[in-house]
PDB file of C-alpha atoms in Angstrom:
ATOM      1  CA  MET C   1     -50.055   9.440 -60.892  1.00  0.00           C
ATOM      2  CA  ALA C   2     -46.409   9.713 -60.207  1.00  0.00           C
ATOM      3  CA  THR C   3     -45.182  11.469 -57.127  1.00  0.00           C
ATOM      4  CA  GLN C   4     -43.504  14.810 -57.825  1.00  0.00           C
ATOM      5  CA  LEU C   5     -41.123  16.070 -54.980  1.00  0.00           C
ATOM      6  CA  PHE C   6     -37.952  17.201 -56.792  1.00  0.00           C
ATOM      7  CA  GLU C   7     -39.398  20.371 -58.434  1.00  0.00           C
ATOM      8  CA  GLY C   8     -37.463  23.283 -57.052  1.00  0.00           C
ATOM      9  CA  LYS C   9     -34.354  24.741 -58.427  1.00  0.00           C
ATOM     10  CA  GLU C  10     -32.546  24.692 -55.024  1.00  0.00           C
ATOM     11  CA  HIS C  11     -33.428  21.182 -54.248  1.00  0.00           C
ATOM     12  CA  ALA C  12     -32.176  20.147 -57.683  1.00  0.00           C
ATOM     13  CA  SER C  13     -28.917  22.042 -56.972  1.00  0.00           C
ATOM     14  CA  LEU C  14     -28.718  19.939 -53.630  1.00  0.00           C
ATOM     15  CA  TYR C  15     -29.239  16.737 -55.423  1.00  0.00           C
ATOM     16  CA  GLN C  16     -26.536  17.488 -57.894  1.00  0.00           C
ATOM     17  CA  LYS C  17     -23.985  18.388 -55.368  1.00  0.00           C
ATOM     18  CA  TYR C  18     -24.591  15.957 -52.624  1.00  0.00           C
ATOM     19  CA  ARG C  19     -26.253  12.788 -53.802  1.00  0.00           C
ATOM     20  CA  PHE C  20     -23.981   9.696 -54.094  1.00  0.00           C
ATOM     21  CA  PRO C  21     -22.319   8.810 -57.463  1.00  0.00           C
ATOM     22  CA  PRO C  22     -23.684   5.680 -58.873  1.00  0.00           C
ATOM     23  CA  ALA C  23     -22.067   2.528 -57.041  1.00  0.00           C
ATOM     24  CA  GLU C  24     -19.511   0.950 -59.509  1.00  0.00           C
ATOM     25  CA  GLU C  25     -20.557  -2.506 -58.509  1.00  0.00           C
ATOM     26  CA  VAL C  26     -24.051  -1.948 -59.425  1.00  0.00           C
ATOM     27  CA  GLN C  27     -23.025  -0.501 -62.681  1.00  0.00           C
ATOM     28  CA  LYS C  28     -20.991  -3.421 -63.706  1.00  0.00           C
ATOM     29  CA  LEU C  29     -23.669  -5.864 -62.453  1.00  0.00           C
ATOM     30  CA  ILE C  30     -26.258  -4.022 -64.761  1.00  0.00           C
ATOM     31  CA  ILE C  31     -23.876  -4.051 -67.818  1.00  0.00           C
ATOM     32  CA  SER C  32     -22.838  -7.646 -67.133  1.00  0.00           C
ATOM     33  CA  TYR C  33     -26.532  -8.737 -67.250  1.00  0.00           C
ATOM     34  CA  LEU C  34     -27.215  -6.858 -70.382  1.00  0.00           C
ATOM     35  CA  GLU C  35     -24.242  -8.554 -72.056  1.00  0.00           C
ATOM     36  CA  GLU C  36     -25.471 -11.845 -70.956  1.00  0.00           C
ATOM     37  CA  LYS C  37     -28.963 -11.302 -72.427  1.00  0.00           C
ATOM     38  CA  LYS C  38     -28.368  -9.164 -75.567  1.00  0.00           C
ATOM     39  CA  GLN C  39     -25.609  -9.014 -78.146  1.00  0.00           C
ATOM     40  CA  LYS C  40     -24.053  -5.658 -79.096  1.00  0.00           C
ATOM     41  CA  PRO C  41     -24.176  -3.063 -80.455  1.00  0.00           C
ATOM     42  CA  TYR C  42     -26.243  -1.160 -77.728  1.00  0.00           C
ATOM     43  CA  LEU C  43     -27.782   1.760 -79.799  1.00  0.00           C
ATOM     44  CA  LEU C  44     -30.044   3.374 -77.069  1.00  0.00           C
ATOM     45  CA  ALA C  45     -30.346   3.371 -73.274  1.00  0.00           C
ATOM     46  CA  VAL C  46     -32.863   5.426 -71.402  1.00  0.00           C
ATOM     47  CA  ASP C  47     -32.427   6.622 -67.832  1.00  0.00           C
ATOM     48  CA  VAL C  48     -35.770   7.252 -66.434  1.00  0.00           C
ATOM     49  CA  GLY C  49     -36.198   9.493 -63.373  1.00  0.00           C
ATOM     50  CA  CYS C  50     -32.555  10.625 -64.141  1.00  0.00           C
ATOM     51  CA  GLY C  51     -32.661  13.556 -61.800  1.00  0.00           C
ATOM     52  CA  THR C  52     -29.449  15.701 -62.233  1.00  0.00           C
ATOM     53  CA  GLY C  53     -27.902  13.016 -64.608  1.00  0.00           C
ATOM     54  CA  GLN C  54     -25.411  11.135 -62.318  1.00  0.00           C
ATOM     55  CA  ASN C  55     -26.428   7.622 -63.407  1.00  0.00           C
ATOM     56  CA  THR C  56     -26.798   8.837 -66.920  1.00  0.00           C
ATOM     57  CA  ARG C  57     -23.428  10.067 -67.291  1.00  0.00           C
ATOM     58  CA  THR C  58     -21.897   6.920 -65.708  1.00  0.00           C
ATOM     59  CA  MET C  59     -23.672   4.532 -68.109  1.00  0.00           C
ATOM     60  CA  ALA C  60     -23.057   6.582 -71.351  1.00  0.00           C
ATOM     61  CA  PRO C  61     -19.757   4.969 -72.431  1.00  0.00           C
ATOM     62  CA  HIS C  62     -21.636   1.572 -73.049  1.00  0.00           C
ATOM     63  CA  PHE C  63     -24.136   2.928 -75.521  1.00  0.00           C
ATOM     64  CA  GLU C  64     -24.318   4.757 -78.866  1.00  0.00           C
ATOM     65  CA  ARG C  65     -26.905   7.038 -77.368  1.00  0.00           C
ATOM     66  CA  ILE C  66     -28.395   7.495 -73.939  1.00  0.00           C
ATOM     67  CA  VAL C  67     -31.132   9.819 -72.950  1.00  0.00           C
ATOM     68  CA  GLY C  68     -32.120  10.863 -69.458  1.00  0.00           C
ATOM     69  CA  THR C  69     -35.597  11.701 -68.751  1.00  0.00           C
ATOM     70  CA  ASP C  70     -37.235  13.299 -65.666  1.00  0.00           C
ATOM     71  CA  ILE C  71     -40.550  14.899 -64.891  1.00  0.00           C
ATOM     72  CA  SER C  72     -38.928  17.759 -63.092  1.00  0.00           C
ATOM     73  CA  LYS C  73     -37.627  20.536 -65.352  1.00  0.00           C
ATOM     74  CA  ALA C  74     -35.388  21.937 -62.638  1.00  0.00           C
ATOM     75  CA  GLN C  75     -33.662  18.572 -62.369  1.00  0.00           C
ATOM     76  CA  ILE C  76     -33.167  18.501 -66.128  1.00  0.00           C
ATOM     77  CA  GLU C  77     -31.756  21.896 -66.274  1.00  0.00           C
ATOM     78  CA  GLU C  78     -29.113  20.873 -63.661  1.00  0.00           C
ATOM     79  CA  ALA C  79     -28.293  17.825 -65.655  1.00  0.00           C
ATOM     80  CA  LYS C  80     -27.604  19.941 -68.827  1.00  0.00           C
ATOM     81  CA  GLN C  81     -25.386  22.242 -66.979  1.00  0.00           C
ATOM     82  CA  ALA C  82     -23.108  19.259 -66.073  1.00  0.00           C
ATOM     83  CA  LEU C  83     -20.245  18.303 -68.296  1.00  0.00           C
ATOM     84  CA  CYS C  84     -21.281  15.327 -70.364  1.00  0.00           C
ATOM     85  CA  ALA C  85     -20.274  13.084 -73.286  1.00  0.00           C
ATOM     86  CA  PRO C  86     -21.711  14.067 -76.754  1.00  0.00           C
ATOM     87  CA  ASN C  87     -23.959  10.981 -76.810  1.00  0.00           C
ATOM     88  CA  ILE C  88     -25.911  12.116 -73.716  1.00  0.00           C
ATOM     89  CA  SER C  89     -29.214  14.010 -74.165  1.00  0.00           C
ATOM     90  CA  TYR C  90     -31.911  14.911 -71.658  1.00  0.00           C
ATOM     91  CA  CYS C  91     -35.644  15.684 -71.974  1.00  0.00           C
ATOM     92  CA  VAL C  92     -38.517  16.389 -69.591  1.00  0.00           C
ATOM     93  CA  SER C  93     -40.904  13.508 -69.575  1.00  0.00           C
ATOM     94  CA  PRO C  94     -42.916  11.556 -66.955  1.00  0.00           C
ATOM     95  CA  ALA C  95     -41.829   7.934 -66.466  1.00  0.00           C
ATOM     96  CA  GLU C  96     -45.229   6.743 -67.584  1.00  0.00           C
ATOM     97  CA  GLU C  97     -45.180   8.545 -71.056  1.00  0.00           C
ATOM     98  CA  LEU C  98     -41.702   7.935 -72.499  1.00  0.00           C
ATOM     99  CA  PRO C  99     -41.074   9.665 -75.942  1.00  0.00           C
ATOM    100  CA  PHE C 100     -39.544   6.717 -77.644  1.00  0.00           C
ATOM    101  CA  GLU C 101     -40.755   4.323 -80.305  1.00  0.00           C
ATOM    102  CA  ASP C 102     -41.922   0.887 -79.874  1.00  0.00           C
ATOM    103  CA  SER C 103     -39.304  -1.754 -79.377  1.00  0.00           C
ATOM    104  CA  SER C 104     -36.419   0.885 -79.887  1.00  0.00           C
ATOM    105  CA  VAL C 105     -34.491   0.721 -76.452  1.00  0.00           C
ATOM    106  CA  ASP C 106     -31.783  -1.767 -75.355  1.00  0.00           C
ATOM    107  CA  LEU C 107     -31.670  -0.895 -71.644  1.00  0.00           C
ATOM    108  CA  ILE C 108     -34.028   1.198 -69.311  1.00  0.00           C
ATOM    109  CA  THR C 109     -32.407   2.213 -66.021  1.00  0.00           C
ATOM    110  CA  ALA C 110     -34.005   4.016 -62.983  1.00  0.00           C
ATOM    111  CA  ALA C 111     -31.519   4.951 -60.152  1.00  0.00           C
ATOM    112  CA  ALA C 112     -33.157   5.850 -56.833  1.00  0.00           C
ATOM    113  CA  ALA C 113     -36.291   6.838 -58.796  1.00  0.00           C
ATOM    114  CA  ALA C 114     -38.442   3.762 -59.540  1.00  0.00           C
ATOM    115  CA  HIS C 115     -40.371   4.015 -56.192  1.00  0.00           C
ATOM    116  CA  TRP C 116     -41.716   7.454 -57.368  1.00  0.00           C
ATOM    117  CA  PHE C 117     -43.351   6.146 -60.285  1.00  0.00           C
ATOM    118  CA  ASN C 118     -46.901   4.877 -61.152  1.00  0.00           C
ATOM    119  CA  ILE C 119     -45.365   1.293 -61.378  1.00  0.00           C
ATOM    120  CA  GLU C 120     -48.359  -0.249 -63.253  1.00  0.00           C
ATOM    121  CA  LYS C 121     -48.229   2.508 -65.983  1.00  0.00           C
ATOM    122  CA  PHE C 122     -44.397   2.654 -66.132  1.00  0.00           C
ATOM    123  CA  LEU C 123     -43.815  -1.071 -66.579  1.00  0.00           C
ATOM    124  CA  LYS C 124     -46.359  -1.111 -69.502  1.00  0.00           C
ATOM    125  CA  GLU C 125     -44.505   1.936 -71.136  1.00  0.00           C
ATOM    126  CA  ALA C 126     -41.214   0.107 -70.441  1.00  0.00           C
ATOM    127  CA  ASP C 127     -42.500  -3.135 -72.121  1.00  0.00           C
ATOM    128  CA  ARG C 128     -43.642  -0.919 -75.141  1.00  0.00           C
ATOM    129  CA  ILE C 129     -40.255   0.810 -75.712  1.00  0.00           C
ATOM    130  CA  LEU C 130     -37.734  -2.291 -74.905  1.00  0.00           C
ATOM    131  CA  LYS C 131     -36.398  -4.268 -77.844  1.00  0.00           C
ATOM    132  CA  PRO C 132     -37.028  -8.089 -77.774  1.00  0.00           C
ATOM    133  CA  SER C 133     -34.136  -9.156 -75.176  1.00  0.00           C
ATOM    134  CA  GLY C 134     -34.035  -5.585 -73.927  1.00  0.00           C
ATOM    135  CA  CYS C 135     -33.233  -5.204 -70.138  1.00  0.00           C
ATOM    136  CA  LEU C 136     -34.654  -3.117 -67.279  1.00  0.00           C
ATOM    137  CA  ALA C 137     -32.455  -2.233 -64.153  1.00  0.00           C
ATOM    138  CA  LEU C 138     -33.918  -0.619 -61.276  1.00  0.00           C
ATOM    139  CA  TYR C 139     -31.854   0.162 -58.137  1.00  0.00           C
ATOM    140  CA  THR C 140     -31.608   2.500 -55.114  1.00  0.00           C
ATOM    141  CA  TYR C 141     -30.244   2.286 -51.568  1.00  0.00           C
ATOM    142  CA  HIS C 142     -31.700   2.432 -48.152  1.00  0.00           C
ATOM    143  CA  ALA C 143     -32.022   5.902 -46.385  1.00  0.00           C
ATOM    144  CA  HIS C 144     -31.016   4.394 -43.227  1.00  0.00           C
ATOM    145  CA  MET C 145     -27.208   4.476 -43.483  1.00  0.00           C
ATOM    146  CA  GLU C 146     -24.092   3.899 -41.241  1.00  0.00           C
ATOM    147  CA  VAL C 147     -21.693   6.806 -40.461  1.00  0.00           C
ATOM    148  CA  HIS C 148     -18.271   5.663 -39.783  1.00  0.00           C
ATOM    149  CA  TYR C 149     -15.323   7.605 -38.300  1.00  0.00           C
ATOM    150  CA  LYS C 150     -12.571   5.937 -36.009  1.00  0.00           C
ATOM    151  CA  ASP C 151     -14.444   4.213 -33.144  1.00  0.00           C
ATOM    152  CA  CYS C 152     -17.484   6.557 -33.314  1.00  0.00           C
ATOM    153  CA  ALA C 153     -19.643   4.606 -35.827  1.00  0.00           C
ATOM    154  CA  ASP C 154     -22.418   3.510 -33.236  1.00  0.00           C
ATOM    155  CA  LYS C 155     -22.848   7.066 -31.898  1.00  0.00           C
ATOM    156  CA  LEU C 156     -22.589   8.794 -35.240  1.00  0.00           C
ATOM    157  CA  THR C 157     -25.103   6.372 -36.831  1.00  0.00           C
ATOM    158  CA  ALA C 158     -27.428   6.850 -33.950  1.00  0.00           C
ATOM    159  CA  ILE C 159     -27.417  10.634 -34.706  1.00  0.00           C
ATOM    160  CA  PHE C 160     -28.317   9.922 -38.277  1.00  0.00           C
ATOM    161  CA  ASN C 161     -31.085   7.531 -37.522  1.00  0.00           C
ATOM    162  CA  GLU C 162     -32.584  10.001 -35.025  1.00  0.00           C
ATOM    163  CA  PHE C 163     -32.566  12.731 -37.732  1.00  0.00           C
ATOM    164  CA  TYR C 164     -34.186  10.184 -39.972  1.00  0.00           C
ATOM    165  CA  ASP C 165     -36.844   9.092 -37.657  1.00  0.00           C
ATOM    166  CA  PHE C 166     -37.709  12.587 -36.665  1.00  0.00           C
ATOM    167  CA  LEU C 167     -38.513  13.368 -40.245  1.00  0.00           C
ATOM    168  CA  ALA C 168     -40.352  10.049 -41.032  1.00  0.00           C
ATOM    169  CA  LYS C 169     -43.618  11.721 -40.503  1.00  0.00           C
ATOM    170  CA  TYR C 170     -42.915  13.961 -43.504  1.00  0.00           C
ATOM    171  CA  ALA C 171     -42.033  11.095 -45.836  1.00  0.00           C
ATOM    172  CA  SER C 172     -44.159   9.926 -48.789  1.00  0.00           C
ATOM    173  CA  LYS C 173     -45.706   6.656 -48.611  1.00  0.00           C
ATOM    174  CA  THR C 174     -43.655   5.521 -51.533  1.00  0.00           C
ATOM    175  CA  ILE C 175     -40.662   5.261 -49.109  1.00  0.00           C
ATOM    176  CA  GLU C 176     -42.212   2.079 -47.824  1.00  0.00           C
ATOM    177  CA  ILE C 177     -41.353   0.552 -51.307  1.00  0.00           C
ATOM    178  CA  VAL C 178     -37.717   1.339 -50.644  1.00  0.00           C
ATOM    179  CA  HIS C 179     -37.958  -0.175 -47.190  1.00  0.00           C
ATOM    180  CA  SER C 180     -39.320  -3.426 -48.774  1.00  0.00           C
ATOM    181  CA  GLU C 181     -36.251  -3.404 -51.151  1.00  0.00           C
ATOM    182  CA  TYR C 182     -38.464  -2.956 -54.135  1.00  0.00           C
ATOM    183  CA  GLU C 183     -40.461  -6.236 -53.437  1.00  0.00           C
ATOM    184  CA  VAL C 184     -43.646  -4.867 -54.790  1.00  0.00           C
ATOM    185  CA  ILE C 185     -41.983  -3.711 -57.913  1.00  0.00           C
ATOM    186  CA  PHE C 186     -40.173  -6.998 -58.602  1.00  0.00           C
ATOM    187  CA  ASN C 187     -43.354  -8.788 -58.148  1.00  0.00           C
ATOM    188  CA  ALA C 188     -45.250  -6.604 -60.726  1.00  0.00           C
ATOM    189  CA  ILE C 189     -42.640  -6.908 -63.434  1.00  0.00           C
ATOM    190  CA  PRO C 190     -44.282  -9.308 -65.891  1.00  0.00           C
ATOM    191  CA  TYR C 191     -41.101 -11.069 -67.404  1.00  0.00           C
ATOM    192  CA  PRO C 192     -40.158 -14.496 -65.963  1.00  0.00           C
ATOM    193  CA  ASP C 193     -36.543 -13.730 -66.485  1.00  0.00           C
ATOM    194  CA  LYS C 194     -35.842 -11.422 -63.491  1.00  0.00           C
ATOM    195  CA  LYS C 195     -33.865 -11.156 -60.230  1.00  0.00           C
ATOM    196  CA  ARG C 196     -33.472  -9.066 -57.284  1.00  0.00           C
ATOM    197  CA  ILE C 197     -30.073  -8.562 -55.866  1.00  0.00           C
ATOM    198  CA  THR C 198     -29.915  -7.155 -52.173  1.00  0.00           C
ATOM    199  CA  LYS C 199     -27.343  -6.729 -49.377  1.00  0.00           C
ATOM    200  CA  MET C 200     -24.819  -4.777 -51.386  1.00  0.00           C
ATOM    201  CA  VAL C 201     -22.978  -2.310 -49.059  1.00  0.00           C
ATOM    202  CA  HIS C 202     -21.101   0.522 -50.720  1.00  0.00           C
ATOM    203  CA  LYS C 203     -18.768   3.111 -48.905  1.00  0.00           C
ATOM    204  CA  PHE C 204     -18.497   6.620 -49.741  1.00  0.00           C
ATOM    205  CA  PRO C 205     -15.961   9.145 -48.293  1.00  0.00           C
ATOM    206  CA  MET C 206     -17.880  12.357 -47.471  1.00  0.00           C
ATOM    207  CA  PRO C 207     -17.004  15.495 -45.307  1.00  0.00           C
ATOM    208  CA  ILE C 208     -19.522  16.326 -42.627  1.00  0.00           C
ATOM    209  CA  ALA C 209     -20.524  19.313 -44.672  1.00  0.00           C
ATOM    210  CA  GLY C 210     -21.344  17.017 -47.456  1.00  0.00           C
ATOM    211  CA  LEU C 211     -23.356  14.532 -45.170  1.00  0.00           C
ATOM    212  CA  ILE C 212     -25.412  17.534 -43.983  1.00  0.00           C
ATOM    213  CA  GLY C 213     -26.084  18.422 -47.618  1.00  0.00           C
ATOM    214  CA  LEU C 214     -27.066  14.796 -48.204  1.00  0.00           C
ATOM    215  CA  LEU C 215     -29.566  14.946 -45.384  1.00  0.00           C
ATOM    216  CA  GLN C 216     -30.766  18.414 -46.684  1.00  0.00           C
ATOM    217  CA  SER C 217     -31.444  16.740 -50.174  1.00  0.00           C
ATOM    218  CA  PHE C 218     -33.773  14.085 -48.680  1.00  0.00           C
ATOM    219  CA  SER C 219     -37.479  14.711 -49.818  1.00  0.00           C
ATOM    220  CA  MET C 220     -38.877  14.507 -46.408  1.00  0.00           C
ATOM    221  CA  PHE C 221     -36.455  17.195 -45.126  1.00  0.00           C
ATOM    222  CA  GLN C 222     -37.481  19.398 -48.088  1.00  0.00           C
ATOM    223  CA  THR C 223     -41.144  18.865 -47.022  1.00  0.00           C
ATOM    224  CA  PHE C 224     -40.321  19.834 -43.351  1.00  0.00           C
ATOM    225  CA  PHE C 225     -38.432  22.877 -44.688  1.00  0.00           C
ATOM    226  CA  GLN C 226     -41.408  24.037 -46.514  1.00  0.00           C
ATOM    227  CA  ILE C 227     -43.516  23.724 -43.524  1.00  0.00           C
ATOM    228  CA  ASP C 228     -41.157  25.361 -40.911  1.00  0.00           C
ATOM    229  CA  LEU C 229     -37.964  26.720 -42.350  1.00  0.00           C
ATOM    230  CA  GLU C 230     -36.604  28.019 -39.129  1.00  0.00           C
ATOM    231  CA  ALA C 231     -36.961  24.737 -37.338  1.00  0.00           C
ATOM    232  CA  ALA C 232     -35.571  22.718 -40.332  1.00  0.00           C
ATOM    233  CA  ASN C 233     -32.349  24.809 -40.354  1.00  0.00           C
ATOM    234  CA  LYS C 234     -31.951  24.488 -36.522  1.00  0.00           C
ATOM    235  CA  LEU C 235     -32.301  20.838 -37.026  1.00  0.00           C
ATOM    236  CA  LEU C 236     -29.458  20.672 -39.623  1.00  0.00           C
ATOM    237  CA  GLN C 237     -27.323  22.849 -37.361  1.00  0.00           C
ATOM    238  CA  LYS C 238     -27.917  20.695 -34.265  1.00  0.00           C
ATOM    239  CA  THR C 239     -27.079  17.443 -36.197  1.00  0.00           C
ATOM    240  CA  GLU C 240     -23.975  18.961 -37.576  1.00  0.00           C
ATOM    241  CA  GLN C 241     -22.812  20.109 -34.169  1.00  0.00           C
ATOM    242  CA  ARG C 242     -23.634  16.609 -32.620  1.00  0.00           C
ATOM    243  CA  PHE C 243     -21.699  14.874 -35.371  1.00  0.00           C
ATOM    244  CA  LEU C 244     -18.530  17.191 -34.630  1.00  0.00           C
ATOM    245  CA  GLU C 245     -18.828  16.901 -30.999  1.00  0.00           C
ATOM    246  CA  VAL C 246     -18.777  12.922 -31.088  1.00  0.00           C
ATOM    247  CA  MET C 247     -16.013  12.884 -33.417  1.00  0.00           C
ATOM    248  CA  GLY C 248     -14.010  15.391 -31.216  1.00  0.00           C
ATOM    249  CA  VAL C 249     -13.263  17.773 -34.284  1.00  0.00           C
ATOM    250  CA  SER C 250     -14.087  21.245 -35.121  1.00  0.00           C
ATOM    251  CA  SER C 251     -14.187  21.337 -39.072  1.00  0.00           C
ATOM    252  CA  ASN C 252     -17.028  20.162 -40.914  1.00  0.00           C
ATOM    253  CA  GLU C 253     -14.659  19.159 -43.666  1.00  0.00           C
ATOM    254  CA  THR C 254     -13.620  16.370 -41.727  1.00  0.00           C
ATOM    255  CA  VAL C 255     -14.350  13.208 -43.844  1.00  0.00           C
ATOM    256  CA  VAL C 256     -16.310  10.379 -42.651  1.00  0.00           C
ATOM    257  CA  GLU C 257     -17.362   7.217 -44.461  1.00  0.00           C
ATOM    258  CA  ILE C 258     -20.932   6.366 -45.322  1.00  0.00           C
ATOM    259  CA  TRP C 259     -21.975   2.939 -45.553  1.00  0.00           C
ATOM    260  CA  ALA C 260     -25.186   2.566 -47.847  1.00  0.00           C
ATOM    261  CA  LYS C 261     -27.032  -0.777 -48.439  1.00  0.00           C
ATOM    262  CA  HIS C 262     -27.867  -0.897 -52.227  1.00  0.00           C
ATOM    263  CA  PHE C 263     -30.347  -3.296 -53.990  1.00  0.00           C
ATOM    264  CA  CYS C 264     -31.124  -3.771 -57.676  1.00  0.00           C
ATOM    265  CA  ILE C 265     -33.765  -5.452 -59.870  1.00  0.00           C
ATOM    266  CA  LEU C 266     -32.686  -6.870 -63.285  1.00  0.00           C
ATOM    267  CA  ALA C 267     -35.215  -8.125 -65.741  1.00  0.00           C
ATOM    268  CA  CYS C 268     -35.142  -9.082 -69.394  1.00  0.00           C
ATOM    269  CA  LYS C 269     -37.933  -8.861 -71.974  1.00  0.00           C
ATOM    270  CA  SER C 270     -38.430 -12.229 -73.829  1.00  0.00           C
ATOM    271  CA  SER C 271     -36.879 -12.259 -77.258  1.00  0.00           C
TER     272      SER C 271
END
C-alpha cells in the first residue's frame, strides 16, 4: 500500500507555497532523454504524485496533453487553483492504479514522490500504460540541505541539520529510499535501458520566512505537529530565531540560498 501523508488542506497549501520549483537542469535532462529515445509528437505525459502541480505545469509545454495525478484530494484541489495552461488536467488517483489505457503514455514523471509509492505495483502500472519507447523519469532531492548567507553557511547548515535530525524519529521509513538516492527503485525497474544521475546541486534563493515554511511542509514535521502542536510551533520559532541571530539580521524576509542535492532515474521501455 502506498504511504499517505499529504492529505490535509493546510499541508497542501504549505506544499504549494514553499516547496522548490522543479530544477531547470533536471527538466532539460528529462526532455533530452525523451527526445533521444522517442520521436515526436508527444501526445500524453502523466505526472504521478503531482502534489500541487509544480512539476506538471513546468513539463506542460512539451506535450499535447499532460495529466497530474495524486492520491490526495487536498493536493489536487490546490493544483487546480493555480493558473495553468489549457493542456493540463488533474485527477485524484493512486500511483498504483492509473486511469489510462494500455500503451497510451509517452512519458511518466514523479517529482519528489516515487519513494511514497508501492514500487512493485507502480512499476507494473507504469509498464502497462507506457507506449513502446515511452520513458520514465523519477527524481527528488535530499532533505539534508545547505543554507548559505555571506560567511555563515556552516553555522546555518548546522541549525538546519539539527532541526532535521530532531524530527528524524517522526520520519516515515520510506525516507530511507531517498537517503539511498533511489537505489532500490533503480534496481527494481525492469528495463535494461536505464540510468541514475546523482550529485546535481541546485541553488534556490529563499527568504528565511520561506525556509521556515519549507521546514513546516516536511512530512515528519507535520507528524510532530499533530502529536504536539505547541512544541512544534516552538521548534519553528526557535529555529527561525537562531537563523536570524547567526546572520545578524532582524527581518525574516532576508534572503538566503538553499543548496539542494538532486538525483534522477531515467528509463526507457523497449520498442
